[in-house]
CSV table of C-alpha atoms in Angstrom, one decimal:
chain,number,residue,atom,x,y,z
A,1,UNK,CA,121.5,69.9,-5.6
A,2,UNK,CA,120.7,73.3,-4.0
A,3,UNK,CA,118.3,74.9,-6.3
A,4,UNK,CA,115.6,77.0,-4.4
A,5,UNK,CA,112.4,75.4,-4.1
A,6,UNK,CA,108.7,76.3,-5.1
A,7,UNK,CA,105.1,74.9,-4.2
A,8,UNK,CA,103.0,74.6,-7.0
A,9,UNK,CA,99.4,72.7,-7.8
A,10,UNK,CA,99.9,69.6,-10.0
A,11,UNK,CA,96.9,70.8,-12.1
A,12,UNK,CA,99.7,74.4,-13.2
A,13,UNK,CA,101.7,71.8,-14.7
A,14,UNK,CA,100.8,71.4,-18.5
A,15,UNK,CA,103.1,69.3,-20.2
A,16,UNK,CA,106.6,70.5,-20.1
A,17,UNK,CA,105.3,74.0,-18.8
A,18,UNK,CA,104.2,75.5,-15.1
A,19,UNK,CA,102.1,78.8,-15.8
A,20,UNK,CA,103.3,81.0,-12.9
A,21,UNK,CA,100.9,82.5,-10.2
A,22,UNK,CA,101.2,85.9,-9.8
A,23,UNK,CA,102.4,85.0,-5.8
A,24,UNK,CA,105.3,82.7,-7.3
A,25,UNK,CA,106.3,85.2,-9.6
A,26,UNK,CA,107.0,87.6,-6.9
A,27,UNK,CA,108.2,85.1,-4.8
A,28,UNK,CA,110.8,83.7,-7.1
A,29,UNK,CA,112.0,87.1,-8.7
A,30,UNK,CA,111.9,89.7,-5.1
A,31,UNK,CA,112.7,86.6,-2.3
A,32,UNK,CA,114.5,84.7,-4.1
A,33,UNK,CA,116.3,87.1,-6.9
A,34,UNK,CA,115.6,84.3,-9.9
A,35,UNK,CA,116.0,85.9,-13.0
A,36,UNK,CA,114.9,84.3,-16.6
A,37,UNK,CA,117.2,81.7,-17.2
A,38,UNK,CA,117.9,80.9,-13.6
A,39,UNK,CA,116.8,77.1,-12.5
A,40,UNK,CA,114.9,76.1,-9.2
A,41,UNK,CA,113.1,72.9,-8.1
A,42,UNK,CA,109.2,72.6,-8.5
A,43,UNK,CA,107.5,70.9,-6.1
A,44,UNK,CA,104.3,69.4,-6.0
A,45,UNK,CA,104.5,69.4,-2.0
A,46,UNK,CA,103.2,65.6,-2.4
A,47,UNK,CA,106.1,64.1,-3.2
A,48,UNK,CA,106.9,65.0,-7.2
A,49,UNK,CA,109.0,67.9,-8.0
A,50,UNK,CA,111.1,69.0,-11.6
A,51,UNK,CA,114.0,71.3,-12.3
A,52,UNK,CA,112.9,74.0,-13.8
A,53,UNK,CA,113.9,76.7,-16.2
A,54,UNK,CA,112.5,80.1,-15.5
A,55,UNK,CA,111.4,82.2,-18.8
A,56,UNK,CA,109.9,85.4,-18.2
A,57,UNK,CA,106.1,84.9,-17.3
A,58,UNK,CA,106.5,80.5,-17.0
A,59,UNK,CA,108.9,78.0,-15.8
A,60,UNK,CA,110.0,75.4,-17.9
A,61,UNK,CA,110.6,71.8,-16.9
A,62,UNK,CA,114.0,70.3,-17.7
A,63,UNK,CA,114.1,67.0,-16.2
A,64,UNK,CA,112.2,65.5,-13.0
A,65,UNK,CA,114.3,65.1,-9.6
A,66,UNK,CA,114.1,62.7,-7.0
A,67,UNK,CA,114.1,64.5,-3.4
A,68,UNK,CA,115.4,62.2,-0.6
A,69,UNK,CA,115.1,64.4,2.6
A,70,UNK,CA,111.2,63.1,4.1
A,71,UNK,CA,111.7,60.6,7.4
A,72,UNK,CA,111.6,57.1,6.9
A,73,UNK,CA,108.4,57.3,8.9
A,74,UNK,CA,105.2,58.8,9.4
A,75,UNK,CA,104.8,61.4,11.6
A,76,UNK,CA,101.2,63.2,13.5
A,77,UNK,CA,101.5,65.2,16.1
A,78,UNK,CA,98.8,66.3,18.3
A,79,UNK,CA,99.5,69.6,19.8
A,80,UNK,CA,97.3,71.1,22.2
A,81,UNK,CA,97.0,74.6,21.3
A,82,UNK,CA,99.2,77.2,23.5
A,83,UNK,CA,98.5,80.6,24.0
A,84,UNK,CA,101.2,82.0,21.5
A,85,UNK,CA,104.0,80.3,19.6
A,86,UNK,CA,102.2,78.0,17.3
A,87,UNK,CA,104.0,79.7,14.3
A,88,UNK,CA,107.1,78.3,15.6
A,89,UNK,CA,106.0,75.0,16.7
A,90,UNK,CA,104.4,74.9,12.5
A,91,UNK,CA,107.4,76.4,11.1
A,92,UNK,CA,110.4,73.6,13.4
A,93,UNK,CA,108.3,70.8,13.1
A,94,UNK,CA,108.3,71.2,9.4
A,95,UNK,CA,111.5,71.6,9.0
A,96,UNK,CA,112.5,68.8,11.3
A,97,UNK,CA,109.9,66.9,9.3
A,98,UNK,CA,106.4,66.5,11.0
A,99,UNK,CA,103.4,64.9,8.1
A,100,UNK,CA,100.7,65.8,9.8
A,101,UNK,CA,99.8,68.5,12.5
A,102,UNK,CA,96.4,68.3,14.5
A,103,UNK,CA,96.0,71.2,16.6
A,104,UNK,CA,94.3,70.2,19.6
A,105,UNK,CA,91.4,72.8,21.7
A,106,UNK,CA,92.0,70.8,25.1
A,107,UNK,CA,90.1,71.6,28.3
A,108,UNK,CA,93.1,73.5,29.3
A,109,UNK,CA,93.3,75.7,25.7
A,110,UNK,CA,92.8,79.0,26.2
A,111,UNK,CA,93.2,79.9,22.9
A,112,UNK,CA,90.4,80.5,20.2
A,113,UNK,CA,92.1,80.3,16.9
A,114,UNK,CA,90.8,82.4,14.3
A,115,UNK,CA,89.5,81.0,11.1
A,116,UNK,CA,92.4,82.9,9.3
A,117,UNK,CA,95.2,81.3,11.8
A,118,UNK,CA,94.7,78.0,9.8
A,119,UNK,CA,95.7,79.2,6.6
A,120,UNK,CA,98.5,80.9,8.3
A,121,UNK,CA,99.8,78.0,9.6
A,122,UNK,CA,99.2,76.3,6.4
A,123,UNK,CA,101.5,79.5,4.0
A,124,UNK,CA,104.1,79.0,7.0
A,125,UNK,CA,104.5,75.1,6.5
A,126,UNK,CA,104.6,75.5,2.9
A,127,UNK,CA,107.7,78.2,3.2
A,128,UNK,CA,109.2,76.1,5.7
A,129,UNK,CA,109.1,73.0,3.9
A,130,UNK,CA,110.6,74.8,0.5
A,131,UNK,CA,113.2,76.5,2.6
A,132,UNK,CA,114.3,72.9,4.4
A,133,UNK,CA,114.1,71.1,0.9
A,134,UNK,CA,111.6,68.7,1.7
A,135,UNK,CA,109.6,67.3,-0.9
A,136,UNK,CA,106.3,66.8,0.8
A,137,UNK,CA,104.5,69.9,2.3
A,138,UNK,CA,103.2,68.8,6.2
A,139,UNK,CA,99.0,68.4,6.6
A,140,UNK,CA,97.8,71.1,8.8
A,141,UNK,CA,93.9,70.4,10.0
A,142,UNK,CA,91.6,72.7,11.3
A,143,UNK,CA,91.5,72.7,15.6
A,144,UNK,CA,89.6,70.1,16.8
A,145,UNK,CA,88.9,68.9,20.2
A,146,UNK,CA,90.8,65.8,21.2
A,147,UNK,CA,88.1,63.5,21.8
A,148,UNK,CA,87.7,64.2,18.0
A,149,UNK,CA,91.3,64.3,17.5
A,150,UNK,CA,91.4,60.9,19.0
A,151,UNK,CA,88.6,59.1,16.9
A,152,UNK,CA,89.7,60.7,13.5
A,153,UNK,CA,93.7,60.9,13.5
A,154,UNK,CA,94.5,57.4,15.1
A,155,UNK,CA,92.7,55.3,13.2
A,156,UNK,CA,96.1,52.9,11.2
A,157,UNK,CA,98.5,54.9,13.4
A,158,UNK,CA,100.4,51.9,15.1
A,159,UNK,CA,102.4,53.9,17.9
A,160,UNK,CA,100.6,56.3,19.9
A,161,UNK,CA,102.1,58.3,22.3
A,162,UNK,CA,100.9,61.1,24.8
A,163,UNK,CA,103.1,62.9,26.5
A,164,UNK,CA,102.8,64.0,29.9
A,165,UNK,CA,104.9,65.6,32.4
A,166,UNK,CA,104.8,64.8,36.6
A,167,UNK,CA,103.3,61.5,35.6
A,168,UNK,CA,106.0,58.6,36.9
A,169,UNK,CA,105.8,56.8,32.9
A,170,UNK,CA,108.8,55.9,30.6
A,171,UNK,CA,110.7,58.1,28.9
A,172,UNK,CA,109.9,58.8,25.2
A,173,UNK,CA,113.5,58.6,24.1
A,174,UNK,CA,114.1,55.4,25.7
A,175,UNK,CA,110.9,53.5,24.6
A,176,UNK,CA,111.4,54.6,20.5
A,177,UNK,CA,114.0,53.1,19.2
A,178,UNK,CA,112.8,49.5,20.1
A,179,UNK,CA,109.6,50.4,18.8
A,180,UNK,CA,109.8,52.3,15.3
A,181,UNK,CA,110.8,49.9,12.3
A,182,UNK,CA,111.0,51.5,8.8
A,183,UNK,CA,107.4,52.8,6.9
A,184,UNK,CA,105.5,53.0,10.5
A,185,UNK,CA,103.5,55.4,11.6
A,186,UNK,CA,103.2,57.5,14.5
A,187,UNK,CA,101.1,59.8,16.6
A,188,UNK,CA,102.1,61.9,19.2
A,189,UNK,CA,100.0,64.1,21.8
A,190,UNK,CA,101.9,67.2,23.4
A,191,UNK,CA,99.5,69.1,25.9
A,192,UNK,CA,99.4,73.0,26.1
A,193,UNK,CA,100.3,75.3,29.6
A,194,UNK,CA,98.3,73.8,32.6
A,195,UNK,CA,98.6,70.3,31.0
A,196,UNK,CA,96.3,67.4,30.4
A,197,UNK,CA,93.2,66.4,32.5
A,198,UNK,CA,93.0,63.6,34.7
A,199,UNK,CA,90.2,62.7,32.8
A,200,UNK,CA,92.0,63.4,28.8
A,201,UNK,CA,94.5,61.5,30.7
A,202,UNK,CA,92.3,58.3,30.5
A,203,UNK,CA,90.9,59.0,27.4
A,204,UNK,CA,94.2,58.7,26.0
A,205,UNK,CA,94.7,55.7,27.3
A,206,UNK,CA,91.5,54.6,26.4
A,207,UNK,CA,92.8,55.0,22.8
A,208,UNK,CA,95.8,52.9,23.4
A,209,UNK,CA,98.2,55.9,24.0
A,210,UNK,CA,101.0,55.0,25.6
A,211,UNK,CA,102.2,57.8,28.3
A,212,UNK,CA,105.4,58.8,27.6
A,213,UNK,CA,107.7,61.6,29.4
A,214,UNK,CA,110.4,64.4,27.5
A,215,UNK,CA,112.5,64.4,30.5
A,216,UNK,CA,113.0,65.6,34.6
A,217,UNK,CA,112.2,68.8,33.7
A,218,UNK,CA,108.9,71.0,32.4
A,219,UNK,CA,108.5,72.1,28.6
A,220,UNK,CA,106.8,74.7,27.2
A,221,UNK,CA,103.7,73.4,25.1
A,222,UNK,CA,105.7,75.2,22.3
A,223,UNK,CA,109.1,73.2,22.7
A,224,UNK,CA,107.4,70.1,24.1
A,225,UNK,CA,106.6,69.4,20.1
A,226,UNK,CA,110.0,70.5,18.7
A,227,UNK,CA,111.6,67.7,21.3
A,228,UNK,CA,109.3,64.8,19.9
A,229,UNK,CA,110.1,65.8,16.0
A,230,UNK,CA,113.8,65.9,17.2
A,231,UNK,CA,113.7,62.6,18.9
A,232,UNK,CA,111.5,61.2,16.0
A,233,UNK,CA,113.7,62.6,13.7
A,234,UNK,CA,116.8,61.0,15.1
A,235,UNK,CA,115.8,57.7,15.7
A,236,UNK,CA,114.2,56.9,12.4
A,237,UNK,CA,117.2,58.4,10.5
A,238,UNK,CA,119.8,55.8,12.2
A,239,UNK,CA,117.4,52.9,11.6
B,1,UNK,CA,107.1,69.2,44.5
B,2,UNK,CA,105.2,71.3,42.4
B,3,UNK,CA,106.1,75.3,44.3
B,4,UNK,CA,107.1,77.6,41.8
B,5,UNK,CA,110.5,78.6,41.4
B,6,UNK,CA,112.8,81.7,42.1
B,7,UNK,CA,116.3,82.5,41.5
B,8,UNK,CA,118.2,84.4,44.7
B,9,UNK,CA,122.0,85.5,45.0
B,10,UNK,CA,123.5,83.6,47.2
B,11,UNK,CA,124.1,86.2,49.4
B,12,UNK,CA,120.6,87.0,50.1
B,13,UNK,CA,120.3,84.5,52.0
B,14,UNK,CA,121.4,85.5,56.0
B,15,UNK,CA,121.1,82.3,57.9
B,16,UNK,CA,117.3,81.0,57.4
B,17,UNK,CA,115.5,84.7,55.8
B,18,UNK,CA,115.7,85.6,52.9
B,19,UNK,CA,115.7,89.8,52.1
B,20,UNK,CA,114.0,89.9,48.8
B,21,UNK,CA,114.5,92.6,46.3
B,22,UNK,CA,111.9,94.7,44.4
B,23,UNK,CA,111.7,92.9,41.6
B,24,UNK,CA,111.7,89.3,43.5
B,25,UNK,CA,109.0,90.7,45.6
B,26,UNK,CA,107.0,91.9,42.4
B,27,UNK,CA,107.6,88.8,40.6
B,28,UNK,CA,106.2,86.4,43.2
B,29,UNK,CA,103.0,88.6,44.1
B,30,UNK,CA,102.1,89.8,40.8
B,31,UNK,CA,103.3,87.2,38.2
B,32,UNK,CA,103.3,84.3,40.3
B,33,UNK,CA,100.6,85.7,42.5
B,34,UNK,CA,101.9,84.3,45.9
B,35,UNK,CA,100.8,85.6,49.2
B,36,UNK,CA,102.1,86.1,53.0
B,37,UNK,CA,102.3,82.5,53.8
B,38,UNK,CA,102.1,80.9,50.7
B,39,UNK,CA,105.4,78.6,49.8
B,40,UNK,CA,107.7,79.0,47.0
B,41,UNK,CA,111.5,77.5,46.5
B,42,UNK,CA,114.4,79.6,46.1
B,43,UNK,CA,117.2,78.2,43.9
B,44,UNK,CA,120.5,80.0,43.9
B,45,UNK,CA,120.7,79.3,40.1
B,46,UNK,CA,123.8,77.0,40.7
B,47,UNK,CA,122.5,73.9,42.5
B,48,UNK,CA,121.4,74.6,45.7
B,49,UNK,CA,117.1,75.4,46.6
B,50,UNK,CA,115.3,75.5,49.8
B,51,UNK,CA,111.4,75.7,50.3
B,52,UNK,CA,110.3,78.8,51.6
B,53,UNK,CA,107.8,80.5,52.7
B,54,UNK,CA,107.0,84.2,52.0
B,55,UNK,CA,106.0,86.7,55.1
B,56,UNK,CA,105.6,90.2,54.0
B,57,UNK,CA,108.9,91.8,52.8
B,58,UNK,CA,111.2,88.1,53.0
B,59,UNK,CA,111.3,85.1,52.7
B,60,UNK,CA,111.7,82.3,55.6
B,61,UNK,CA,113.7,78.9,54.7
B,62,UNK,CA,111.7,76.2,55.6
B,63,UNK,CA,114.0,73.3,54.7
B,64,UNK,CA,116.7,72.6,51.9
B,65,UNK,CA,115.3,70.8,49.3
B,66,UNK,CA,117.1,68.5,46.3
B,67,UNK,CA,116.1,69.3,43.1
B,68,UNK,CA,116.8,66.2,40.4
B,69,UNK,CA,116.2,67.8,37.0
B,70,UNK,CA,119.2,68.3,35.6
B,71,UNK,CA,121.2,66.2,32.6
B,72,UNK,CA,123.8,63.5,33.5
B,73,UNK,CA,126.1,65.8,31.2
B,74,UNK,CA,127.3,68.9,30.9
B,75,UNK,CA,126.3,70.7,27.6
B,76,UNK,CA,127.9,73.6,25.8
B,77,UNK,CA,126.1,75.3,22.9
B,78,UNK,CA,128.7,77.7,20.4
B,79,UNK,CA,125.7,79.1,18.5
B,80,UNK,CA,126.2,81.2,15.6
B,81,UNK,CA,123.7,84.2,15.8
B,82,UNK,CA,120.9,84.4,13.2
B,83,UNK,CA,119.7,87.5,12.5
B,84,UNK,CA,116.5,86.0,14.4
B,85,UNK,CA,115.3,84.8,17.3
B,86,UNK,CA,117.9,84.3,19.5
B,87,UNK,CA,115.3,84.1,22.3
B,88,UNK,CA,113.9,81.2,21.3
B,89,UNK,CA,117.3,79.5,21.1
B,90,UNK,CA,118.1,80.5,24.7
B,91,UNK,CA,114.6,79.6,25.9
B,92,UNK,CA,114.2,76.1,24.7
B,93,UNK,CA,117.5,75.3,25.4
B,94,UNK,CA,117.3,76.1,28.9
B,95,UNK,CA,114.3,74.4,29.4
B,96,UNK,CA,115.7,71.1,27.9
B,97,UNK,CA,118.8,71.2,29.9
B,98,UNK,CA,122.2,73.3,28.4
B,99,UNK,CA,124.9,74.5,30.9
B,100,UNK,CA,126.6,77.4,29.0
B,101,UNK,CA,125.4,79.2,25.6
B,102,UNK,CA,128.5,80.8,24.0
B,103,UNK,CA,127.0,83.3,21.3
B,104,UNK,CA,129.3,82.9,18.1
B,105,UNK,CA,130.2,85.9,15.4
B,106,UNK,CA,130.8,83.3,12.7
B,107,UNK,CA,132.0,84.7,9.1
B,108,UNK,CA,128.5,84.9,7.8
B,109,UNK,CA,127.0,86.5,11.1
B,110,UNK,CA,125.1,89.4,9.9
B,111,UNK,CA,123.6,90.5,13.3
B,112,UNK,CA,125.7,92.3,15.4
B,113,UNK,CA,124.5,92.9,19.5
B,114,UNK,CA,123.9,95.5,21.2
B,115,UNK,CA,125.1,95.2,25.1
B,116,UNK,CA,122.3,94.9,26.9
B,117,UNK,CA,121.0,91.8,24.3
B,118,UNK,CA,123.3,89.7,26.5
B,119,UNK,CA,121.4,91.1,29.9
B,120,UNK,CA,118.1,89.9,27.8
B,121,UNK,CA,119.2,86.5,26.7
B,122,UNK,CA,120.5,86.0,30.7
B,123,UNK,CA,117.6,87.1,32.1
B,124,UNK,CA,115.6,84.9,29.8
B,125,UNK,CA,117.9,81.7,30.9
B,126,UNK,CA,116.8,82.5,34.4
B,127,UNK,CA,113.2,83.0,34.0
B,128,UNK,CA,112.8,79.6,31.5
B,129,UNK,CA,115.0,78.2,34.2
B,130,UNK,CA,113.1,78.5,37.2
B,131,UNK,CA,109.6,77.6,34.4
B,132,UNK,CA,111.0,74.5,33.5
B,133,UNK,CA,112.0,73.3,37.5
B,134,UNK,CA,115.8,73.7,36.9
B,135,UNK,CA,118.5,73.7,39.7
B,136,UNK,CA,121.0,75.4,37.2
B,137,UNK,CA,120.6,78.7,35.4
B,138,UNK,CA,122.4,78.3,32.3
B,139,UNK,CA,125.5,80.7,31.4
B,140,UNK,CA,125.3,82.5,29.0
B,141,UNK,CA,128.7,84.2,27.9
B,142,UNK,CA,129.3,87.2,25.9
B,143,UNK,CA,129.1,86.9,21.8
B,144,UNK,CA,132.7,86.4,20.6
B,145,UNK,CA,134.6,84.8,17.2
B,146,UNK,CA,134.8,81.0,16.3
B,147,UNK,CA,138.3,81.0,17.0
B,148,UNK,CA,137.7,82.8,20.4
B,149,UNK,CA,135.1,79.9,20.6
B,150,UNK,CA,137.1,77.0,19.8
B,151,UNK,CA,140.2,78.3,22.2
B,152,UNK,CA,138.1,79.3,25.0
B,153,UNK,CA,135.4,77.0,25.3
B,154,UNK,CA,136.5,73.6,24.5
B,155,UNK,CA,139.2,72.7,27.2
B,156,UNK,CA,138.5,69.6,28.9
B,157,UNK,CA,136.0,69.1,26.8
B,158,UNK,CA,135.7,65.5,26.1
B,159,UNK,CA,133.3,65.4,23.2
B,160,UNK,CA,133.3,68.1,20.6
B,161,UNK,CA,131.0,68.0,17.7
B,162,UNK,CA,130.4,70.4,14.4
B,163,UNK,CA,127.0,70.8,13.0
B,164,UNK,CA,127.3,71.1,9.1
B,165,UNK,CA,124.7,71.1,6.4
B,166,UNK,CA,125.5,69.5,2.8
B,167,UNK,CA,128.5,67.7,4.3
B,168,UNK,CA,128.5,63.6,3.9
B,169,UNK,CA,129.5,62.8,7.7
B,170,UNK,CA,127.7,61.0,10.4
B,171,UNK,CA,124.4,61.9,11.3
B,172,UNK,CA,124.7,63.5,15.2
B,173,UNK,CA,121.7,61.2,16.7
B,174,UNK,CA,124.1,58.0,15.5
B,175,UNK,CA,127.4,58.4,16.8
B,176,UNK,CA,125.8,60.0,20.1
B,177,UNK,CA,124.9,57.4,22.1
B,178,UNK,CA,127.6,55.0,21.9
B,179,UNK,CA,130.1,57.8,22.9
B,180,UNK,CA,128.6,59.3,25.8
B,181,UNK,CA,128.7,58.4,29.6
B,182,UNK,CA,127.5,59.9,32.7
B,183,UNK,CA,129.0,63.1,33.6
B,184,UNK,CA,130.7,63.7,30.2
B,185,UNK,CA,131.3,67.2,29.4
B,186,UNK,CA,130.3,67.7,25.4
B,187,UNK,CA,130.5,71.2,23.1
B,188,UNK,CA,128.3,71.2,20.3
B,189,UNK,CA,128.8,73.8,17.1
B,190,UNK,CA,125.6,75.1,14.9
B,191,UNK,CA,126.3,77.6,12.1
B,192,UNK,CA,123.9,80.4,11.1
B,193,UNK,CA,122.1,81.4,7.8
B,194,UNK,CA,124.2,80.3,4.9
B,195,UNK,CA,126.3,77.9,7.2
B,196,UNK,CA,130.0,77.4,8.1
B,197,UNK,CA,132.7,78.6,5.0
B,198,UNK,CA,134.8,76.2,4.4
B,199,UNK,CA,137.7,77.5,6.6
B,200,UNK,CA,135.3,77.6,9.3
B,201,UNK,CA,135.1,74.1,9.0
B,202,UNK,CA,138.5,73.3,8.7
B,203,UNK,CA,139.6,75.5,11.7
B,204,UNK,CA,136.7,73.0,13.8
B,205,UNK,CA,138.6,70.0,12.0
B,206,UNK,CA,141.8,71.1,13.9
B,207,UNK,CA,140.4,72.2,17.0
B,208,UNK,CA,139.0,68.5,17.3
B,209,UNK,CA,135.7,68.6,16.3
B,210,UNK,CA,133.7,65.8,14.8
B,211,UNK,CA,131.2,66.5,11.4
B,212,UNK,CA,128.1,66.1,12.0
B,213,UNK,CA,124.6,66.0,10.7
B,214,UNK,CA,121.3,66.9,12.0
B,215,UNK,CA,119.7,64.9,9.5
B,216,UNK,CA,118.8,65.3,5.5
B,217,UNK,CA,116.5,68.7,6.0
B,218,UNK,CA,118.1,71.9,6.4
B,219,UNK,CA,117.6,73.3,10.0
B,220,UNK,CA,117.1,77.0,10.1
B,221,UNK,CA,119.9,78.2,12.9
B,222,UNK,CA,117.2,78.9,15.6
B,223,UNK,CA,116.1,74.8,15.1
B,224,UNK,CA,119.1,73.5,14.8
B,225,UNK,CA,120.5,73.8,18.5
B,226,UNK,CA,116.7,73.1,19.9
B,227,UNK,CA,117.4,69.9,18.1
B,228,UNK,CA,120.9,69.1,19.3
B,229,UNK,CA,119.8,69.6,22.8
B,230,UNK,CA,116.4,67.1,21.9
B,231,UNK,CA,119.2,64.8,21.0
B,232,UNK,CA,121.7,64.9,24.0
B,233,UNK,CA,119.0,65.0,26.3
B,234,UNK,CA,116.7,62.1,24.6
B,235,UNK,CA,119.9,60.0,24.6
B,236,UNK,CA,122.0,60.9,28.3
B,237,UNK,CA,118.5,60.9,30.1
B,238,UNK,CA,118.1,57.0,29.5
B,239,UNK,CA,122.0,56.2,29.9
């Protein structure tokens, strides 16, 4: 099945009809080059999603479609904020199917996101999730610090992991696959340049965070995240 | 052994001084901020690094040192050029451990490089190199065909592997770890926007390679080596 796919808002579905925004007009007839009569996928970006028929100003549902492509496991990351790159850490974490992404003003952040960055981060994880064919469009919060981070995203998450680098701990890839069983859920912690505090350190593992390592050598705070979804990614697929 | 790094020709180095050029010099005062006495390491980019120290126009070897961070396999990426951030590709990569990036002109290629891209992607290997602690600066050759690919690249290499979207074969992160052993040498294929044709596919079929999948989401190309090279590090690091 590789009909392009569309976000829209439960509530635009009336019955057998989806009234089209003026944005998903455009975005189906200029990107995309539907034209009436053409089919794509709906999606709700929560899991539900129809084939649908495009007429000139709606889009009509033919039948609903079961989309198969999320992980068999739940996936928060914690990403301390770097100074640029966050767009791609958003856009390959989607695709390589992240649930939710906290983004994390640690002591060593130097950034100071704009209000409008959030909703920029949201647009981009909505096109990457259409573009990838997932059926669920990834959570992305507003910045919080991680002491919050810590209290409000771990609460039911039963592996936590924070990665570190220089820090003699286990390595992430090696520790996983004995660990993850179908339906679990997971948070992972990725720091930003500079690193983690001594003391965020502690409060990690204060929070039952096990300290994990990516490997021997250093990665940026914007590939540190994309290694963890990859490693996620693989492991839960081959359970 | 935290000193920052910095790549030298071998041939700068005259018994223990090192002549540094102009751009060495300006790297290590102004980006790296060093000063007369501060220490640094040289690496020569293929293996071999010795801490030194800087005095005002060289730099004095204090002592070879061994640096440990590289895979327990050799890794060759055939990447077929998006149109897109090829930078990223060669970035990431680097940091999490390739040996050689062959640039691929596959069928569906539309970008096509200007000379002195190559000189950018190389001098970006070098830089995320000596960033992310390596001993090795990767290679990075110059972009030719698949075929010129799949002649040239894959002697002696003992595991060869296709990335391919929509295909029903093996997912990558499964087969991986029960056929690779220390010092394996291993080539690994991703296609560009649109993917493989189908006589790209078959030419990899004769040339050896095994189908595989990098899971049920379709990886943009720039995502899709970052992953593979998640995957082959995740799984030779804890062999």
């Amino acid at each position: 099945m590789q009909h392009q796919r569309f976000v829209i808002q439960t509530e635009q579905k009336q019955g057998n009809v989806i009234d089209l925004s003026a944005d998903q007009a455009h975005y189906l007839r200029r990107v995309l080059r539907l034209t009436v009569g053409d089919r794509a996928i709906a999606i709700t970006g929560k899991g539900t999603a129809w084939v649908v028929q495009l007429t000139a100003t709606q889009a009509e549902v033919i039948a609903p479609i079961e989309i198969n492509t999320e992980l068999p496991v739940s996936v928060t990351l914690l990403v301390s904020l770097p100074k640029q790159g966050i767009d791609e850490i958003v856009r390959c974490c989607t695709e390589i199917g992240v649930t939710t992404i906290v983004p994390v003003l640690s002591e060593r952040t130097l950034l100071k996101p704009s209000a409008n960055k959030l909703t920029r981060w949201q647009r981009i994880a909505q096109e990457a999730a259409e573009q990838s064919e997932r059926s669920i469009v990834p959570t992305i919060v507003s910045p919080m610090s991680l002491t919050e981070a810590l209290t409000d995203y771990c609460q039911g998450q039963q592996h936590r992991y924070f990665c570190t680098a220089r820090e003699n701990v286990p390595l992430f890839a090696s520790i996983l696959p004995s660990q993850l069983t179908i339906n679990d859920s997971l948070v992972v912690a990725t720091g930003c340049e500079g690193g983690w505090t001594e003391e965020e350190i502690k409060q990690a593992q204060k929070a039952q965070f096990q300290l994990v390592s990516l490997g021997r050598r250093i990665l940026r705070a914007v590939t540190a995240p994309i290694t963890v979804m990859s490693l996620v990614a693989g492991v839960s697929e081959t359970m």
